Short mmCIF file of C-alpha atoms and ligand atoms in Angstrom, two decimals:
data_model
loop_
_atom_site.label_atom_id
_atom_site.label_comp_id
_atom_site.label_asym_id
_atom_site.label_seq_id
_atom_site.Cartn_x
_atom_site.Cartn_y
_atom_site.Cartn_z
CA MET A 1 -11.06 -5.64 4.00
CA THR A 2 -13.07 -2.18 5.25
CA ILE A 3 -14.05 -1.58 1.37
CA PRO A 4 -16.41 -2.97 -0.70
CA ASP A 5 -14.26 -5.44 -3.20
CA GLY A 6 -14.98 -3.29 -6.16
CA GLU A 7 -13.57 -0.30 -4.87
CA ARG A 8 -10.53 -1.84 -3.42
CA LEU A 9 -10.24 -3.47 -7.19
CA ALA A 10 -10.66 0.47 -8.31
CA ARG A 11 -7.71 1.23 -5.85
CA GLN A 12 -5.20 -1.87 -6.97
CA PHE A 13 -5.67 -0.92 -11.40
CA ALA A 14 -4.99 3.10 -10.32
CA PHE A 15 -1.26 1.49 -8.22
CA LEU A 16 -1.00 -0.41 -11.37
CA THR A 17 -1.59 2.24 -13.88
CA GLU A 18 0.04 4.70 -11.63
CA ALA A 19 2.87 2.43 -11.72
CA ASP A 20 3.58 2.11 -15.60
CA ARG A 21 5.28 5.26 -15.94
CA LEU A 22 8.22 3.68 -14.28
CA LYS A 23 8.88 2.22 -17.80
CA SER A 24 9.71 6.45 -19.15
CA VAL A 25 12.24 6.81 -16.37
CA LEU A 26 15.50 7.07 -17.44
CA ARG A 27 18.19 5.64 -16.22
CA ALA A 28 22.21 6.65 -16.77
CA ASN A 29 23.59 3.03 -17.82
CA LEU A 30 22.61 1.80 -21.07
CA LEU A 31 21.18 -1.78 -22.03
CA CYS A 32 24.43 -4.28 -23.10
CA ASP A 33 24.32 -4.24 -26.29
CA ALA A 34 24.79 0.27 -25.88
CA SER A 35 21.71 0.60 -28.16
CA ARG A 36 20.14 3.04 -25.66
CA GLN A 37 19.52 4.04 -21.39
CA GLU A 38 17.97 1.42 -19.55
CA ASN A 39 14.45 2.28 -18.06
CA SER A 40 13.97 1.59 -14.57
CA GLY A 41 10.61 -0.75 -15.37
CA GLU A 42 12.97 -2.99 -17.31
CA HIS A 43 16.06 -3.21 -14.62
CA SER A 44 13.77 -3.79 -11.91
CA TRP A 45 13.04 -6.67 -13.80
CA HIS A 46 15.97 -7.43 -14.34
CA LEU A 47 17.15 -7.41 -10.52
CA ALA A 48 14.64 -10.03 -10.00
CA LEU A 49 16.34 -12.34 -12.91
CA TYR A 50 18.96 -11.45 -10.68
CA ALA A 51 17.80 -12.57 -7.67
CA MET A 52 16.15 -15.75 -9.13
CA VAL A 53 19.86 -16.54 -10.65
CA LEU A 54 22.17 -15.34 -7.79
CA ALA A 55 19.87 -16.29 -5.14
CA ASP A 56 22.96 -19.70 -4.02
CA GLN A 57 25.56 -16.03 -3.81
CA ALA A 58 23.29 -14.83 -1.04
CA PRO A 59 24.01 -15.18 2.91
CA GLU A 60 22.50 -17.52 4.90
CA GLY A 61 18.99 -16.53 6.09
CA VAL A 62 18.20 -14.23 2.86
CA ARG A 63 14.89 -14.89 1.82
CA ILE A 64 14.38 -14.87 -2.05
CA ASP A 65 11.38 -14.32 -2.61
CA ARG A 66 11.47 -11.28 -0.29
CA VAL A 67 14.43 -9.99 -1.81
CA ILE A 68 12.60 -10.57 -5.38
CA ARG A 69 9.45 -8.72 -4.24
CA MET A 70 11.28 -5.75 -2.43
CA LEU A 71 13.57 -5.04 -5.99
CA ILE A 72 9.79 -5.17 -7.92
CA LEU A 73 8.94 -2.35 -5.92
CA HIS A 74 12.44 -0.32 -5.11
CA ASP A 75 12.56 2.23 -7.95
CA LEU A 76 8.19 3.14 -8.04
CA VAL A 77 9.64 6.40 -5.93
CA GLU A 78 11.61 7.54 -9.08
CA ILE A 79 8.06 7.46 -11.28
CA ASP A 80 8.01 11.17 -8.82
CA VAL A 81 12.11 11.87 -8.61
CA GLY A 82 13.19 10.61 -11.17
CA ASP A 83 16.42 8.40 -11.19
CA VAL A 84 19.32 9.83 -9.08
CA PRO A 85 22.38 8.00 -10.79
CA ILE A 86 25.63 6.80 -8.39
CA HIS A 87 28.14 8.63 -9.95
CA SER A 88 26.22 11.75 -10.56
CA ALA A 89 27.14 14.85 -8.90
CA ASN A 90 30.99 12.80 -7.68
CA GLY A 91 28.85 10.47 -5.71
CA THR A 92 26.95 13.28 -3.80
CA ALA A 93 23.39 13.58 -5.06
CA HIS A 94 22.72 10.08 -4.53
CA GLY A 95 21.35 9.31 -1.08
CA SER A 96 21.40 13.06 -0.50
CA PRO A 97 19.11 14.29 1.95
CA ASP A 98 16.83 16.47 -0.14
CA ILE A 99 16.69 13.53 -2.36
CA CYS A 100 15.42 10.76 0.59
CA ALA A 101 13.36 13.17 1.47
CA ALA A 102 11.62 13.39 -1.56
CA GLU A 103 11.44 10.12 -2.08
CA ALA A 104 10.10 9.18 1.01
CA LYS A 105 7.13 11.82 -0.45
CA ALA A 106 7.34 9.88 -3.85
CA ALA A 107 6.33 6.21 -1.78
CA GLU A 108 3.60 8.20 0.16
CA ARG A 109 1.55 8.95 -2.69
CA ILE A 110 2.20 5.92 -5.30
CA PHE A 111 1.77 3.29 -2.09
CA GLY A 112 -1.18 5.25 -0.87
CA LEU A 113 -2.74 4.77 -3.99
CA LEU A 114 -3.25 1.18 -2.76
CA PRO A 115 -5.75 -0.14 -0.21
CA GLY A 116 -4.56 0.54 3.04
CA ASP A 117 -3.10 -2.94 3.51
CA GLN A 118 -1.15 -2.76 1.19
CA ALA A 119 0.02 0.33 0.85
CA SER A 120 1.08 -0.24 4.92
CA ALA A 121 3.02 -3.45 3.51
CA PHE A 122 4.44 -2.06 -0.01
CA ARG A 123 5.91 0.57 2.43
CA ALA A 124 7.17 -1.26 4.84
CA LEU A 125 9.12 -3.30 2.46
CA TRP A 126 9.84 -0.16 0.18
CA ASP A 127 11.34 1.20 4.00
CA GLU A 128 13.48 -2.31 4.66
CA PHE A 129 15.17 -1.52 1.08
CA GLU A 130 15.96 1.79 1.79
CA ALA A 131 17.32 1.43 5.13
CA ALA A 132 19.30 -1.40 3.57
CA GLU A 133 19.65 -3.66 7.29
CA THR A 134 18.30 -7.25 7.34
CA PRO A 135 20.04 -9.74 5.36
CA ASP A 136 17.16 -9.21 2.24
CA ALA A 137 17.59 -5.62 1.93
CA VAL A 138 21.14 -5.73 2.07
CA PHE A 139 21.44 -8.37 -0.30
CA ALA A 140 18.60 -6.86 -2.32
CA LYS A 141 21.20 -3.44 -2.47
CA SER A 142 24.21 -5.61 -3.08
CA LEU A 143 22.18 -6.89 -6.15
CA ASP A 144 20.80 -3.05 -7.35
CA ARG A 145 25.03 -2.21 -7.68
CA LEU A 146 26.07 -4.86 -9.26
CA GLN A 147 23.90 -5.30 -12.69
CA PRO A 148 24.92 -1.56 -13.20
CA VAL A 149 28.80 -3.03 -13.26
CA MET A 150 27.74 -5.92 -15.62
CA GLN A 151 25.51 -3.45 -17.76
CA ASN A 152 28.72 -1.12 -18.19
CA LEU A 153 31.15 -4.36 -18.76
CA ALA A 154 28.90 -5.59 -21.55
CA GLY A 155 28.10 -2.30 -23.08
CA GLY A 156 31.67 -0.88 -23.36
CA GLY A 157 32.08 1.39 -20.27
CA GLY A 158 28.94 2.86 -20.27
CA THR A 159 28.45 5.06 -17.20
CA TRP A 160 31.72 5.15 -15.71
CA THR A 161 33.16 6.69 -19.06
CA THR A 162 29.92 8.73 -18.88
CA TYR A 163 31.06 10.11 -15.48
CA GLY A 164 34.99 9.61 -15.84
CA VAL A 165 34.83 6.78 -12.71
CA THR A 166 37.85 6.02 -11.06
CA TRP A 167 38.35 2.24 -10.44
CA ALA A 168 39.03 3.80 -6.30
CA GLN A 169 35.86 5.86 -7.16
CA LEU A 170 33.88 2.04 -7.78
CA GLU A 171 35.47 0.38 -5.33
CA ALA A 172 34.08 3.23 -2.83
CA ARG A 173 30.56 3.67 -4.45
CA VAL A 174 29.41 0.18 -5.91
CA GLY A 175 32.03 -2.48 -4.41
CA ALA A 176 31.45 -1.95 -1.07
CA LYS A 177 27.94 -1.95 -1.24
CA ILE A 178 27.90 -4.92 -3.15
CA ALA A 179 30.68 -6.73 -1.06
CA ARG A 180 28.81 -6.10 1.77
CA GLY A 181 25.26 -8.06 1.15
CA ALA A 182 27.51 -10.13 -1.44
CA PRO A 183 30.95 -10.61 -0.85
CA ARG A 184 31.78 -13.51 -3.65
CA LEU A 185 29.80 -12.28 -6.13
CA TRP A 186 32.24 -8.37 -6.07
CA ASP A 187 35.07 -11.23 -5.79
CA TRP A 188 34.12 -12.12 -8.84
CA VAL A 189 33.17 -9.23 -10.52
CA LYS A 190 36.11 -7.37 -9.57
CA GLU A 191 38.19 -9.59 -11.36
CA LYS A 192 36.63 -8.85 -14.35
CA ALA A 193 36.02 -5.28 -14.02
CA ARG A 194 39.12 -3.84 -12.76
CA PRO A 195 41.18 -4.13 -15.87
CA TRP A 196 39.13 -1.47 -17.83
CA PHE A 197 40.17 0.90 -15.32
CA GLY A 198 43.91 0.49 -16.69
CA MET B 1 27.59 -28.96 -7.66
CA THR B 2 29.82 -30.33 -9.87
CA ILE B 3 31.13 -27.52 -11.41
CA PRO B 4 33.40 -24.83 -9.53
CA ASP B 5 32.33 -22.00 -8.34
CA GLY B 6 34.14 -19.46 -10.79
CA GLU B 7 32.13 -21.40 -13.18
CA ARG B 8 29.01 -21.61 -12.25
CA LEU B 9 29.09 -17.83 -11.76
CA ALA B 10 30.45 -16.77 -15.19
CA ARG B 11 27.82 -18.92 -16.89
CA GLN B 12 25.29 -17.62 -14.13
CA PHE B 13 26.08 -14.33 -15.24
CA ALA B 14 25.97 -15.08 -19.55
CA PHE B 15 22.44 -16.29 -18.76
CA LEU B 16 21.52 -13.00 -17.26
CA THR B 17 23.44 -10.58 -19.85
CA GLU B 18 22.03 -12.44 -22.67
CA ALA B 19 18.81 -11.87 -20.68
CA ASP B 20 19.51 -8.13 -21.81
CA ARG B 21 18.78 -8.51 -24.79
CA LEU B 22 14.57 -8.75 -23.94
CA LYS B 23 14.50 -5.36 -23.30
CA SER B 24 14.42 -4.72 -26.53
CA VAL B 25 11.50 -6.90 -27.71
CA LEU B 26 8.87 -4.76 -28.90
CA ARG B 27 5.10 -6.10 -27.94
CA ALA B 28 1.53 -5.00 -30.49
CA ASN B 29 -0.19 -2.96 -26.98
CA LEU B 30 1.33 0.38 -25.95
CA LEU B 31 2.45 1.79 -22.89
CA CYS B 32 -0.39 3.46 -20.62
CA ASP B 33 -0.07 6.91 -22.23
CA ALA B 34 0.27 5.82 -25.10
CA SER B 35 3.67 6.92 -25.67
CA ARG B 36 5.34 3.90 -27.44
CA GLN B 37 5.38 0.48 -27.90
CA GLU B 38 6.12 -1.74 -24.57
CA ASN B 39 8.83 -4.30 -24.10
CA SER B 40 8.67 -7.51 -22.82
CA GLY B 41 11.02 -6.61 -19.95
CA GLU B 42 9.42 -4.27 -18.32
CA HIS B 43 6.22 -5.75 -19.37
CA SER B 44 7.43 -9.10 -17.11
CA TRP B 45 8.27 -6.25 -14.71
CA HIS B 46 4.49 -5.11 -14.49
CA LEU B 47 3.11 -8.74 -14.10
CA ALA B 48 5.41 -9.44 -11.27
CA LEU B 49 3.80 -6.54 -9.98
CA TYR B 50 -0.14 -7.03 -11.07
CA ALA B 51 0.88 -10.37 -8.90
CA MET B 52 2.13 -8.59 -6.23
CA VAL B 53 -1.03 -6.05 -6.18
CA LEU B 54 -3.66 -9.00 -6.62
CA ALA B 55 -2.63 -11.70 -4.20
CA ASP B 56 -5.74 -11.42 -2.17
CA GLN B 57 -7.74 -12.29 -6.00
CA ALA B 58 -5.98 -15.49 -7.01
CA PRO B 59 -8.10 -18.21 -6.12
CA GLU B 60 -7.35 -20.29 -2.80
CA GLY B 61 -3.86 -22.57 -3.47
CA VAL B 62 -2.16 -20.43 -5.65
CA ARG B 63 1.33 -19.72 -3.83
CA ILE B 64 2.11 -16.32 -5.50
CA ASP B 65 5.53 -16.11 -5.08
CA ARG B 66 5.81 -18.94 -7.10
CA VAL B 67 3.35 -16.70 -10.02
CA ILE B 68 5.95 -13.87 -9.43
CA ARG B 69 8.81 -15.75 -10.33
CA MET B 70 7.06 -18.12 -13.70
CA LEU B 71 6.30 -14.61 -14.64
CA ILE B 72 9.45 -13.36 -14.47
CA LEU B 73 10.84 -15.75 -16.50
CA HIS B 74 7.77 -16.39 -18.82
CA ASP B 75 8.26 -14.56 -21.79
CA LEU B 76 12.29 -15.04 -22.04
CA VAL B 77 11.95 -17.32 -24.81
CA GLU B 78 10.74 -14.36 -27.34
CA ILE B 79 14.38 -13.44 -26.85
CA ASP B 80 14.71 -16.01 -30.10
CA VAL B 81 11.42 -15.99 -31.13
CA GLY B 82 9.81 -12.20 -30.89
CA ASP B 83 6.42 -11.57 -29.01
CA VAL B 84 3.27 -13.02 -31.38
CA PRO B 85 0.63 -10.99 -30.34
CA ILE B 86 -3.15 -12.71 -29.40
CA HIS B 87 -4.69 -11.02 -31.73
CA SER B 88 -2.10 -11.27 -34.74
CA ALA B 89 -2.96 -13.43 -38.11
CA ASN B 90 -7.04 -13.41 -36.88
CA GLY B 91 -6.20 -14.65 -33.61
CA THR B 92 -4.22 -17.56 -35.31
CA ALA B 93 -0.40 -16.80 -34.59
CA HIS B 94 -0.32 -17.24 -31.03
CA GLY B 95 -0.08 -20.74 -29.87
CA SER B 96 0.65 -22.40 -33.64
CA PRO B 97 2.46 -25.33 -33.34
CA ASP B 98 5.37 -23.52 -35.24
CA ILE B 99 5.64 -21.19 -32.41
CA CYS B 100 5.00 -23.21 -30.00
CA ALA B 101 8.43 -25.57 -31.15
CA ALA B 102 10.30 -22.49 -31.81
CA GLU B 103 9.95 -21.48 -27.96
CA ALA B 104 11.07 -24.73 -27.01
CA LYS B 105 14.33 -24.40 -28.90
CA ALA B 106 14.78 -20.85 -27.66
CA ALA B 107 13.72 -22.33 -24.42
CA GLU B 108 15.99 -25.21 -24.36
CA ARG B 109 19.17 -22.42 -25.82
CA ILE B 110 18.57 -19.72 -23.05
CA PHE B 111 18.14 -21.84 -20.04
CA GLY B 112 20.59 -23.81 -21.53
CA LEU B 113 23.49 -20.75 -20.62
CA LEU B 114 22.66 -21.24 -16.34
CA PRO B 115 24.17 -23.86 -14.42
CA GLY B 116 22.62 -27.83 -15.37
CA ASP B 117 20.53 -27.33 -12.22
CA GLN B 118 18.88 -23.92 -12.53
CA ALA B 119 18.47 -24.35 -16.58
CA SER B 120 16.18 -27.54 -15.33
CA ALA B 121 14.55 -26.06 -12.71
CA PHE B 122 13.45 -22.60 -15.15
CA ARG B 123 12.99 -25.27 -17.50
CA ALA B 124 9.92 -26.63 -15.44
CA LEU B 125 9.09 -23.50 -14.46
CA TRP B 126 8.52 -22.22 -17.94
CA ASP B 127 6.59 -25.84 -19.30
CA GLU B 128 4.56 -25.47 -15.99
CA PHE B 129 3.58 -21.64 -17.46
CA GLU B 130 2.78 -22.90 -20.64
CA ALA B 131 0.48 -25.63 -19.65
CA ALA B 132 -1.40 -23.75 -18.33
CA GLU B 133 -2.58 -26.52 -15.44
CA THR B 134 -1.35 -25.91 -12.47
CA PRO B 135 -3.44 -23.54 -10.10
CA ASP B 136 0.14 -21.21 -10.13
CA ALA B 137 -0.41 -20.98 -14.11
CA VAL B 138 -3.60 -20.70 -14.76
CA PHE B 139 -3.12 -17.78 -12.41
CA ALA B 140 -0.76 -15.97 -13.95
CA LYS B 141 -1.77 -16.20 -17.88
CA SER B 142 -4.95 -14.93 -16.66
CA LEU B 143 -2.88 -11.82 -15.70
CA ASP B 144 -0.65 -11.91 -18.88
CA ARG B 145 -3.82 -11.14 -19.97
CA LEU B 146 -5.31 -9.00 -18.05
CA GLN B 147 -2.62 -6.73 -18.31
CA PRO B 148 -2.38 -5.48 -21.83
CA VAL B 149 -6.52 -4.96 -21.13
CA MET B 150 -5.46 -1.82 -18.84
CA GLN B 151 -3.07 -1.16 -21.47
CA ASN B 152 -5.46 -0.91 -24.09
CA LEU B 153 -8.17 0.96 -21.77
CA ALA B 154 -5.82 3.32 -20.60
CA GLY B 155 -3.91 4.05 -23.77
CA GLY B 156 -7.64 4.74 -25.79
CA GLY B 157 -7.39 0.92 -27.66
CA GLY B 158 -4.01 0.30 -28.27
CA THR B 159 -4.18 -3.27 -30.29
CA TRP B 160 -7.97 -3.71 -30.26
CA THR B 161 -7.45 -0.40 -33.07
CA THR B 162 -4.51 -1.58 -34.46
CA TYR B 163 -6.39 -5.69 -34.78
CA GLY B 164 -9.83 -4.28 -35.22
CA VAL B 165 -10.61 -6.64 -32.44
CA THR B 166 -14.83 -7.17 -31.68
CA TRP B 167 -15.60 -7.62 -28.52
CA ALA B 168 -16.53 -11.20 -29.63
CA GLN B 169 -12.95 -12.16 -30.27
CA LEU B 170 -11.98 -9.99 -26.90
CA GLU B 171 -14.54 -12.40 -25.16
CA ALA B 172 -13.35 -15.26 -27.06
CA ARG B 173 -9.40 -14.52 -27.20
CA VAL B 174 -8.66 -12.92 -23.72
CA GLY B 175 -11.85 -12.96 -21.59
CA ALA B 176 -12.35 -16.43 -21.47
CA LYS B 177 -8.54 -16.45 -20.16
CA ILE B 178 -8.41 -13.99 -17.43
CA ALA B 179 -12.32 -15.77 -16.58
CA ARG B 180 -10.41 -19.31 -15.79
CA GLY B 181 -7.80 -18.14 -13.43
CA ALA B 182 -9.23 -14.88 -11.79
CA PRO B 183 -13.43 -14.77 -12.22
CA ARG B 184 -13.64 -12.10 -10.06
CA LEU B 185 -11.13 -9.78 -12.16
CA TRP B 186 -13.04 -10.83 -15.16
CA ASP B 187 -16.28 -9.36 -13.59
CA TRP B 188 -14.78 -6.47 -13.07
CA VAL B 189 -12.48 -5.40 -15.96
CA LYS B 190 -15.23 -6.93 -18.25
CA GLU B 191 -17.49 -3.39 -17.40
CA LYS B 192 -14.92 -1.36 -17.95
CA ALA B 193 -14.05 -2.86 -21.35
CA ARG B 194 -16.89 -2.89 -22.57
CA PRO B 195 -18.12 0.02 -23.24
CA TRP B 196 -15.20 0.63 -25.45
CA PHE B 197 -16.81 -1.39 -28.05
CA GLY B 198 -19.44 0.53 -28.54
CA1 LIG C 201 17.72 3.21 -8.24
#
């Protein structure tokens, strides 16, 4: 390391304190008991737990500890950009070029708080998640789409009601992504979700 | 596995949905901006991020991915028992025999929702954390004590104000535990915290 230890720790804690703000970023979906909106910090924890539990549903070659790390930091950019719900703006906002550019800028600022070696490593893991090409990233993305489905099922509709989502939209925007990384999980969840849409 | 796959998934999702309740367990300490109390779900996420960032401060032999997994599930028993603040009841409630017995019962129920093999594995990891004897568990415990110190420093006092904590109490209840697993971290944080106590 090229910076003295005290300076390294100061940067690490500056990042960890900044990260606290993710707990104040609200997502569209609710808790399972529908008592309030979920925040992106607790959502990231829940996803890490999803990865631990559903590890045996991951395709061969997926390294779960990398998936867990990816999920822990995947939403940090929302500190600057906010959460962009999958079903908002009739499904066109999430992943739009404007949002992606804003998220890349946020990644630069937020991971840039860390010491250089960690800034690069964290940024690379986040880029890998966003690109959704490696088996680890594809599986992580599947879990990120799966968890809100379970929240909506437990909580009586949630964002499906808010955004008037149809079964065809759910299959296109959510099901296809879950199935890509975890086909058996989508098979199972699909059967539970289908009746909700009448 | 001895149960058919559908039944296995049903158990895994029952556990993951039950785990959602950890987001409604409030801790004594506040967010860094002092806007509200922190919940145990988002706290667990923050600790996992602490482990990722402070990995290079861990003693030799600590396996960070096991630490991360431990931290992700370390507070699940609070779904039944609630959070027991370190400084409450003048420092005597946390770790009392009654609380430990209630937490063991909660672990039985909550991890018992999982398929048998996972119930055992998760329970063993939680037991290891609680026993605080292995290097992984000792480091995980250090982070669990460290993070609220940083929250209090950022937020203007937090639980130190609530419970009228003295410097001697902080050193005994918190500092000693941080120093056990991460001496350099306590050295650094001690210097930042000492002035707060006048
Ligand atoms: Ca997100």
